[in-house]
Amino acid sequence: MAFRDNSVVITSAHVINVEANGEDGDVYSGTDAADAFVIADGAVGDDLLQFFDSNDSIITHKAIFDGNNDGYIAFGPGAQLDVDRFGSGDSRKGDDNLSVLGTGNERVTEIRYLGFKPDEVGTKNYVYADSNTRDALLGRFDKGFQDDVTTGADSSITQNLKIDNDVSSNTFNFGTNSVALLTDNALGVNFGSDTIDGFGDDDLLVFTSLIHNRNDTGTGDSANTVTFGKNLVLDLSGAEGPLNSDPTTGPGGQFDLNAPNQVSIHYLGEKLIGDTTYYYYGTANAATPDGVTYA
């Protein structure tokens, strides 16, 4: 096993810098690609982010205040995101309030927290994205990045433990649990160097961007087997994946499957839920989840 450097946060998203110019009314428009709206430190003003989609992210250099610490950031009065708030009540509100509109000009009123990682000079990058990408698949979480009592999960998810991967490097011990791990790699950010112990037949790895498969050149079972490269880890695709360069760049991060050591996973198919397509992977003996088909 050999992880490469997965410390860079934005790897395949289009960067849109929200500038600290102290002026209100600036409009920042997303594209059809994955966009990372990077909020500068300082006074950015009351601005508008528009065309925000499920594959877009908001990145700040300090954590956005989460009043009940549940990992969901609900926007305040007027559906505005107070990026500078430092506590509850009017006395702790910030000066910069962002309005966020979706691709249909609808107001975005909530985002989910996906962790942080520092850059090479120690600046922290906090990542936020559409909360519905998690909730539509895994159900509503009570708190944090994993939950075993969620309700409202899609019928394709029958596992007792659901995890929404964050951008830091993690060690997951699946153990005796049946686990569904979502990695929202369509965002175009790097999810770190993750070790997964105990990946078994009743577990699922779910992605929002298809994983590159060098074997997908024919028919039969081998065409659905994603074999790891010489580094013996799974290189994750990014926002533009799958690309032939993914096995050497791994823009979405890397997985090391241990205990037992595994060097391949099996593609089970895809499912469109709402506006997001999810891609499901398991062991060669894994059952196909409900509603999951090949395109």
Coordinates of C-alpha atoms in Angstrom, one line a residue:
M1 CA 0.0 0.0 0.0
A2 CA 1.3 3.4 -0.9
F3 CA -0.8 6.6 -0.6
R4 CA 0.1 9.6 -2.7
D5 CA -0.2 13.1 -1.3
N6 CA -3.9 13.8 -0.9
S7 CA -3.5 17.1 1.0
V8 CA -4.8 19.3 -1.8
V9 CA -8.5 20.1 -1.3
I10 CA -9.7 21.2 -4.8
T11 CA -8.5 18.9 -7.5
S12 CA -11.0 18.8 -10.3
A13 CA -13.6 21.4 -9.5
H14 CA -13.7 24.8 -11.2
V15 CA -12.7 27.5 -8.7
I16 CA -14.8 30.6 -8.2
N17 CA -13.2 33.0 -5.8
V18 CA -15.6 35.1 -3.8
E19 CA -13.5 38.2 -3.1
A20 CA -13.1 40.2 0.1
N21 CA -13.8 43.5 -1.6
G22 CA -16.2 44.9 1.0
E23 CA -18.9 45.5 -1.5
D24 CA -22.5 44.2 -1.5
G25 CA -24.3 42.9 -4.6
D26 CA -21.6 40.9 -6.3
V27 CA -22.9 38.0 -8.3
Y28 CA -20.9 34.8 -8.7
S29 CA -22.3 32.3 -11.3
G30 CA -21.7 28.6 -11.3
T31 CA -21.1 26.6 -14.5
D32 CA -22.3 23.3 -15.8
A33 CA -19.1 21.7 -14.3
A34 CA -18.4 21.1 -10.6
D35 CA -17.8 24.5 -9.0
A36 CA -16.0 25.3 -5.8
F37 CA -17.1 28.7 -4.4
V38 CA -14.1 29.7 -2.3
I39 CA -15.1 32.4 0.3
A40 CA -12.1 34.7 1.0
D41 CA -11.3 35.8 4.6
G42 CA -12.4 39.4 5.3
A43 CA -15.4 41.4 4.3
V44 CA -16.8 39.9 1.1
G45 CA -20.1 41.8 1.5
D46 CA -23.7 40.6 0.9
D47 CA -23.3 38.7 -2.4
L48 CA -25.2 36.2 -4.5
L49 CA -24.0 32.7 -5.6
Q50 CA -26.2 31.4 -8.4
F51 CA -26.6 28.2 -10.4
F52 CA -25.5 26.2 -7.3
D53 CA -25.9 22.6 -8.1
S54 CA -25.5 19.2 -6.3
N55 CA -22.0 18.9 -7.6
D56 CA -20.9 22.3 -6.3
S57 CA -19.3 23.2 -3.0
I58 CA -18.7 26.2 -0.8
I59 CA -15.3 26.4 0.8
T60 CA -14.4 28.7 3.7
H61 CA -11.2 29.2 5.8
K62 CA -13.1 29.2 9.1
A63 CA -16.0 27.0 10.1
I64 CA -19.5 28.3 9.5
F65 CA -21.4 28.4 12.8
D66 CA -23.5 25.3 13.3
G67 CA -26.0 26.1 16.1
N68 CA -27.0 22.6 17.0
N69 CA -23.7 20.9 15.9
D70 CA -25.6 18.4 13.7
G71 CA -23.5 18.9 10.5
Y72 CA -26.2 20.7 8.7
I73 CA -26.0 24.5 8.1
A74 CA -29.5 26.0 7.9
F75 CA -29.6 29.4 6.4
G76 CA -31.0 32.3 8.5
P77 CA -33.7 34.9 7.9
G78 CA -34.3 35.7 4.2
A79 CA -32.6 32.4 3.3
Q80 CA -29.2 34.0 3.8
L81 CA -26.0 32.2 4.7
D82 CA -24.2 34.1 7.5
V83 CA -20.6 33.0 6.9
D84 CA -19.2 35.1 9.7
R85 CA -21.6 34.3 12.5
F86 CA -19.7 33.2 15.7
G87 CA -22.6 32.2 18.0
S88 CA -26.3 32.3 18.6
G89 CA -28.3 35.6 18.8
D90 CA -28.2 38.9 17.1
S91 CA -25.1 40.0 19.0
R92 CA -23.0 37.2 17.4
K93 CA -24.2 37.6 13.8
G94 CA -21.7 38.4 11.0
D95 CA -21.5 41.2 8.5
D96 CA -21.4 39.0 5.4
N97 CA -24.6 37.3 4.2
L98 CA -24.7 35.2 1.1
S99 CA -27.8 34.3 -0.9
V100 CA -27.5 31.1 -2.8
L101 CA -29.8 30.1 -5.8
G102 CA -30.0 26.8 -7.4
T103 CA -30.0 26.0 -11.1
G104 CA -33.8 26.6 -11.3
N105 CA -33.5 29.9 -9.5
E106 CA -34.8 28.3 -6.3
R107 CA -33.4 29.4 -3.0
V108 CA -30.9 27.0 -1.4
T109 CA -31.6 27.0 2.4
E110 CA -29.3 24.3 3.7
I111 CA -25.9 22.8 3.1
R112 CA -24.0 19.9 4.8
Y113 CA -20.5 20.0 6.3
L114 CA -17.9 17.7 4.8
G115 CA -14.9 18.3 7.1
F116 CA -11.8 20.3 6.6
K117 CA -8.1 19.9 5.7
P118 CA -5.2 22.4 5.9
D119 CA -3.2 23.4 2.9
E120 CA 0.6 23.5 2.7
V121 CA 0.8 26.7 4.7
G122 CA -1.7 25.6 7.4
T123 CA -4.7 27.5 6.2
K124 CA -7.8 25.4 6.9
N125 CA -10.3 24.7 4.2
Y126 CA -13.8 23.8 5.3
V127 CA -16.0 22.1 2.7
Y128 CA -19.8 22.3 2.4
A129 CA -22.1 20.9 -0.2
D130 CA -25.8 20.1 -1.0
S131 CA -27.4 18.3 2.0
N132 CA -29.8 16.4 -0.2
T133 CA -27.1 14.4 -1.8
R134 CA -26.6 12.6 1.6
D135 CA -30.2 12.6 2.7
A136 CA -31.7 11.2 -0.5
L137 CA -29.5 8.2 -0.4
L138 CA -28.6 7.6 3.3
G139 CA -31.4 9.4 5.1
R140 CA -31.3 12.3 7.5
F141 CA -28.4 12.1 10.0
D142 CA -28.7 13.0 13.6
K143 CA -25.2 14.3 13.9
G144 CA -21.7 14.1 12.3
F145 CA -20.6 11.9 9.4
Q146 CA -22.2 8.6 10.3
D147 CA -25.5 7.4 11.7
D148 CA -27.0 4.0 12.6
V149 CA -30.5 5.3 13.3
T150 CA -31.3 7.3 10.2
T151 CA -34.7 7.3 8.6
G152 CA -35.7 8.0 5.1
A153 CA -32.8 6.1 3.4
D154 CA -33.4 5.0 -0.2
S155 CA -34.5 1.4 -0.7
S156 CA -31.1 0.6 -2.2
I157 CA -29.5 1.1 1.2
T158 CA -30.3 -1.6 3.7
Q159 CA -27.1 -1.4 5.7
N160 CA -27.4 -0.6 9.4
L161 CA -24.5 1.9 9.4
K162 CA -24.4 4.8 7.0
I163 CA -21.3 7.0 6.5
D164 CA -20.9 10.2 4.5
N165 CA -17.2 10.5 3.8
D166 CA -15.5 13.7 4.7
V167 CA -12.4 15.3 3.2
S168 CA -9.9 14.3 5.9
S169 CA -8.0 11.0 5.9
N170 CA -9.9 8.4 7.9
T171 CA -9.7 4.8 9.1
F172 CA -13.1 3.1 8.9
N173 CA -13.6 -0.2 10.7
F174 CA -16.6 -1.9 9.2
G175 CA -16.2 -4.9 11.5
T176 CA -19.5 -6.7 12.2
N177 CA -21.6 -3.8 10.8
S178 CA -23.1 -3.8 7.4
V179 CA -22.0 -0.4 6.1
A180 CA -22.9 2.0 3.2
L181 CA -20.1 4.5 2.6
L182 CA -21.0 7.5 0.4
T183 CA -18.1 9.5 -1.2
D184 CA -19.4 12.6 -3.0
N185 CA -16.5 12.7 -5.5
A186 CA -18.5 14.5 -8.2
L187 CA -17.7 17.6 -6.1
G188 CA -14.2 17.7 -7.5
V189 CA -12.5 17.7 -4.1
N190 CA -10.1 15.2 -2.6
F191 CA -11.4 13.0 0.1
G192 CA -8.1 12.0 1.5
S193 CA -6.2 8.8 2.1
D194 CA -8.8 6.4 3.7
T195 CA -8.2 3.0 5.1
I196 CA -11.2 0.6 5.2
D197 CA -10.9 -2.5 7.4
G198 CA -13.4 -5.3 7.2
F199 CA -15.0 -4.6 3.8
G200 CA -17.4 -7.5 3.3
D201 CA -20.2 -8.9 1.1
D202 CA -22.9 -6.9 2.8
D203 CA -21.1 -3.5 2.5
L204 CA -21.4 -0.9 -0.2
L205 CA -19.1 1.8 -1.5
V206 CA -21.2 4.5 -3.3
F207 CA -19.9 7.3 -5.4
T208 CA -21.3 10.2 -7.3
S209 CA -18.7 10.0 -10.1
L210 CA -18.0 6.6 -11.8
I211 CA -14.7 5.0 -10.9
H212 CA -12.3 4.4 -13.8
N213 CA -12.2 0.7 -14.8
R214 CA -9.3 -0.4 -17.0
N215 CA -11.1 -3.8 -17.4
D216 CA -14.2 -2.3 -18.9
T217 CA -13.3 -3.4 -22.5
G218 CA -15.5 -6.4 -23.0
T219 CA -18.4 -8.3 -21.5
G220 CA -19.0 -10.6 -18.5
D221 CA -17.9 -10.4 -14.9
S222 CA -14.4 -9.2 -15.5
A223 CA -15.7 -6.1 -17.2
N224 CA -17.3 -5.1 -13.9
T225 CA -14.3 -5.8 -11.8
V226 CA -12.3 -2.7 -10.9
T227 CA -8.7 -3.9 -10.2
F228 CA -6.4 -1.7 -8.2
G229 CA -3.1 -0.5 -9.6
K230 CA 0.5 -1.2 -8.6
N231 CA 0.0 0.9 -5.5
L232 CA -2.6 -1.6 -4.3
V233 CA -5.1 1.1 -3.4
L234 CA -8.3 2.3 -5.2
D235 CA -7.7 5.6 -6.9
L236 CA -10.9 7.7 -6.9
S237 CA -12.1 9.7 -9.9
G238 CA -13.0 13.3 -9.6
A239 CA -15.6 15.6 -11.1
E240 CA -14.7 14.8 -14.7
G241 CA -14.3 11.1 -14.2
P242 CA -13.9 8.5 -15.1
L243 CA -10.7 9.4 -16.9
N244 CA -7.7 7.3 -18.0
S245 CA -5.5 9.5 -15.8
D246 CA -7.5 8.6 -12.6
P247 CA -5.3 5.6 -11.6
T248 CA -2.2 7.9 -11.6
T249 CA -3.7 11.0 -10.2
G250 CA -6.7 9.9 -8.0
P251 CA -8.3 13.3 -7.9
G252 CA -11.0 12.1 -5.5
G253 CA -8.6 10.5 -3.0
Q254 CA -7.7 6.9 -2.4
F255 CA -9.0 3.9 -0.5
D256 CA -6.9 1.1 1.0
L257 CA -9.1 -2.0 1.7
N258 CA -7.6 -4.1 4.5
A259 CA -8.4 -6.9 6.9
P260 CA -8.7 -8.8 4.7
N261 CA -6.5 -7.2 2.1
Q262 CA -8.4 -6.6 -1.2
V263 CA -7.2 -5.3 -4.5
S264 CA -10.4 -5.1 -6.5
I265 CA -14.1 -4.1 -6.1
H266 CA -17.1 -5.1 -8.2
Y267 CA -19.3 -2.6 -10.0
L268 CA -22.9 -3.3 -9.2
G269 CA -24.6 -0.5 -11.2
E270 CA -26.1 2.9 -10.9
K271 CA -29.3 4.6 -9.6
L272 CA -30.7 8.0 -10.3
I273 CA -32.2 9.5 -7.1
G274 CA -33.6 13.0 -7.6
D275 CA -31.0 14.9 -9.6
T276 CA -28.0 12.8 -8.6
T277 CA -26.7 9.5 -10.1
Y278 CA -25.1 7.2 -7.5
Y279 CA -22.7 4.4 -8.5
Y280 CA -22.6 1.3 -6.3
Y281 CA -19.6 -1.0 -5.7
G282 CA -19.2 -4.1 -3.5
T283 CA -17.4 -7.4 -3.4
A284 CA -17.8 -10.0 -6.2
N285 CA -20.4 -11.8 -4.0
A286 CA -22.4 -8.7 -3.2
A287 CA -26.1 -8.6 -4.0
T288 CA -27.4 -5.9 -6.4
P289 CA -29.2 -3.3 -4.4
D290 CA -32.8 -2.5 -5.0
G291 CA -33.4 -0.4 -8.2
V292 CA -29.7 -0.4 -9.2
T293 CA -29.2 -1.2 -12.9
Y294 CA -26.6 -0.9 -15.6
A295 CA -26.9 2.2 -17.9

